[in-house]
XYZ file of C-alpha atoms in Angstrom:
205
model
C 56.267 114.954 -5.995
C 58.908 112.683 -4.399
C 58.886 109.139 -5.783
C 58.345 107.633 -2.330
C 55.260 109.751 -1.648
C 53.899 109.045 -5.132
C 54.249 105.286 -4.653
C 52.513 105.514 -1.280
C 49.545 107.301 -2.794
C 49.374 104.883 -5.719
C 49.070 102.033 -3.236
C 45.591 103.262 -2.321
C 44.166 103.551 -5.804
C 42.620 100.091 -5.532
C 40.302 100.707 -2.630
C 42.401 99.940 0.431
C 42.752 103.539 1.615
C 39.778 103.129 3.939
C 41.458 100.139 5.619
C 44.717 102.057 5.904
C 42.893 104.960 7.530
C 41.219 102.632 10.034
C 44.610 101.083 10.861
C 46.125 104.535 11.346
C 43.218 105.563 13.567
C 43.814 102.503 15.743
C 47.465 103.474 16.117
C 46.472 106.918 17.372
C 43.840 105.508 19.726
C 46.278 102.943 21.121
C 48.703 105.736 22.002
C 45.839 107.726 23.549
C 46.673 110.696 21.347
C 44.131 113.118 19.914
C 42.426 111.551 16.907
C 41.707 113.822 13.956
C 41.171 113.159 10.278
C 44.181 115.331 9.504
C 46.425 113.285 11.801
C 45.184 110.011 10.336
C 45.783 111.217 6.776
C 49.274 112.375 7.766
C 50.131 108.953 9.123
C 48.895 107.246 5.967
C 50.687 109.738 3.752
C 47.800 111.206 1.781
C 46.246 114.651 1.530
C 43.650 115.046 4.269
C 41.006 115.826 1.628
C 41.335 112.233 0.389
C 39.921 111.015 3.694
C 36.544 112.556 2.903
C 36.128 110.251 -0.094
C 35.745 107.416 2.404
C 34.611 109.024 5.650
C 32.305 112.014 5.886
C 33.648 112.974 9.297
C 35.524 111.678 12.317
C 32.456 109.870 13.630
C 32.241 107.891 10.391
C 35.866 106.804 10.797
C 35.227 105.798 14.400
C 32.168 103.826 13.268
C 34.386 101.918 10.830
C 36.799 101.142 13.654
C 33.905 99.948 15.831
C 32.425 97.851 13.036
C 35.742 96.123 12.458
C 36.020 95.467 16.172
C 32.517 94.052 16.526
C 33.089 91.693 13.615
C 36.299 90.461 15.215
C 34.537 90.038 18.559
C 31.828 87.931 16.930
C 34.464 85.665 15.409
C 36.213 85.343 18.778
C 32.975 84.391 20.559
C 31.978 81.880 17.892
C 35.420 80.284 17.770
C 35.494 79.942 21.557
C 32.499 77.607 21.358
C 33.747 75.416 18.498
C 35.745 72.945 20.655
C 32.947 72.811 23.246
C 30.062 71.439 21.179
C 29.346 68.672 23.711
C 30.370 70.634 26.801
C 27.866 71.532 29.532
C 26.372 75.031 29.374
C 28.471 76.217 32.309
C 31.711 75.550 30.417
C 30.403 77.238 27.296
C 29.465 80.345 29.275
C 32.925 80.407 30.836
C 34.471 80.177 27.374
C 32.424 83.142 26.166
C 33.548 85.240 29.129
C 37.185 84.354 28.526
C 36.909 85.117 24.816
C 35.257 88.463 25.503
C 37.887 89.591 28.006
C 40.754 88.310 25.853
C 39.428 90.265 22.885
C 39.097 93.421 24.978
C 42.678 93.171 26.247
C 44.249 92.179 22.936
C 42.259 94.756 20.932
C 41.954 97.516 23.494
C 41.952 100.309 20.877
C 38.960 98.744 19.133
C 37.324 98.101 22.493
C 37.568 101.722 23.632
C 35.708 102.883 20.529
C 33.186 100.024 20.487
C 32.116 100.750 24.053
C 32.753 104.462 24.247
C 30.210 107.066 23.236
C 27.337 105.787 21.104
C 28.236 106.398 17.460
C 24.842 105.776 15.898
C 22.965 108.618 17.551
C 21.926 110.029 14.170
C 21.065 106.648 12.630
C 23.894 106.662 10.093
C 25.541 103.467 11.285
C 22.798 100.936 11.933
C 25.219 98.134 11.129
C 26.697 98.712 14.581
C 23.350 98.020 16.215
C 22.994 94.849 14.147
C 26.418 93.603 15.204
C 25.723 94.265 18.886
C 22.494 92.290 18.585
C 24.402 89.391 17.019
C 26.825 89.350 19.948
C 23.877 89.502 22.345
C 22.257 86.614 20.460
C 25.307 84.384 20.915
C 25.125 84.765 24.691
C 21.338 84.545 24.687
C 21.475 81.269 22.761
C 23.746 79.745 25.384
C 21.564 80.905 28.252
C 18.476 79.558 26.471
C 20.159 76.205 25.885
C 21.055 75.971 29.555
C 17.473 76.707 30.591
C 15.977 74.295 28.062
C 18.319 71.522 29.203
C 17.241 72.037 32.803
C 20.775 72.984 33.867
C 19.936 76.668 34.384
C 17.100 78.187 36.365
C 14.222 79.516 34.197
C 14.708 83.251 34.661
C 14.164 86.060 32.113
C 16.973 85.598 29.606
C 17.393 89.250 28.697
C 18.350 90.208 32.238
C 20.679 87.209 32.556
C 22.480 88.121 29.333
C 22.867 91.747 30.405
C 24.185 90.648 33.791
C 26.682 88.255 32.212
C 27.826 90.847 29.657
C 28.152 93.499 32.370
C 30.329 91.201 34.446
C 32.675 90.373 31.564
C 32.707 93.981 30.385
C 33.462 95.356 33.830
C 36.343 92.974 34.408
C 37.760 93.693 30.944
C 37.510 97.459 31.389
C 39.167 97.411 34.807
C 41.956 95.205 33.494
C 42.630 97.462 30.513
C 43.094 100.517 32.746
C 45.172 98.433 35.189
C 42.734 98.778 38.081
C 42.878 94.991 38.108
C 46.449 93.893 37.519
C 46.840 90.413 36.113
C 49.437 88.916 33.791
C 48.098 88.149 30.324
C 48.854 84.446 30.689
C 46.694 84.317 33.827
C 43.697 86.184 32.440
C 41.688 83.111 31.418
C 41.842 81.307 34.774
C 41.160 84.595 36.558
C 38.098 85.243 34.398
C 36.787 81.758 35.179
C 37.072 82.516 38.896
C 35.285 85.843 38.456
C 32.313 84.381 36.552
C 32.080 81.208 38.665
C 29.687 82.683 41.290
C 27.437 84.069 38.549
C 27.320 80.753 36.726
C 26.705 78.941 40.013
C 23.677 81.198 40.452
C 22.364 80.049 37.083
C 22.370 76.393 38.006
C 19.001 74.775 38.679
C 18.684 73.195 42.130
């Protein structure tokens, strides 16, 4: 075995092969090439049979990609609110929308898998459902705070959260596929303009 290949394989003896496989999968997804376990193993430099020690099938690998993405999205949403602890609910909602769209654009490979076909159809990856609920809860908490403060109209929160998420998701998706063309530096102010009518509709009279 060539020394270079041997060293590459030895790198993964300490448990980081799964992370390397996820990274390789993201490279393939970003290039919009066909994703297979064999191609991922080739990129990492290991025998394709080694992949099965970590992922039972391609869906399991995609679930790992989605899980990583959801965890990063949660961090992005939480961090967006940190400097706005005393800000009015409208500004906090704007910040969440901007953080969501920015994540989608900057991590488009993750985003495609996170919001592509449902990966937990057979109940193997319930962690994905838990992470989605946590993201939902962040938005729901902000809507609830706005209602409780009297700043937002008292409407059913679930529908408001879905509407807000759909708006941010739609804008992000259209931007990623270049149906909406906007320079990266102008994304935040553009997002604020897009969500402004929705947030105005939340305000109590």
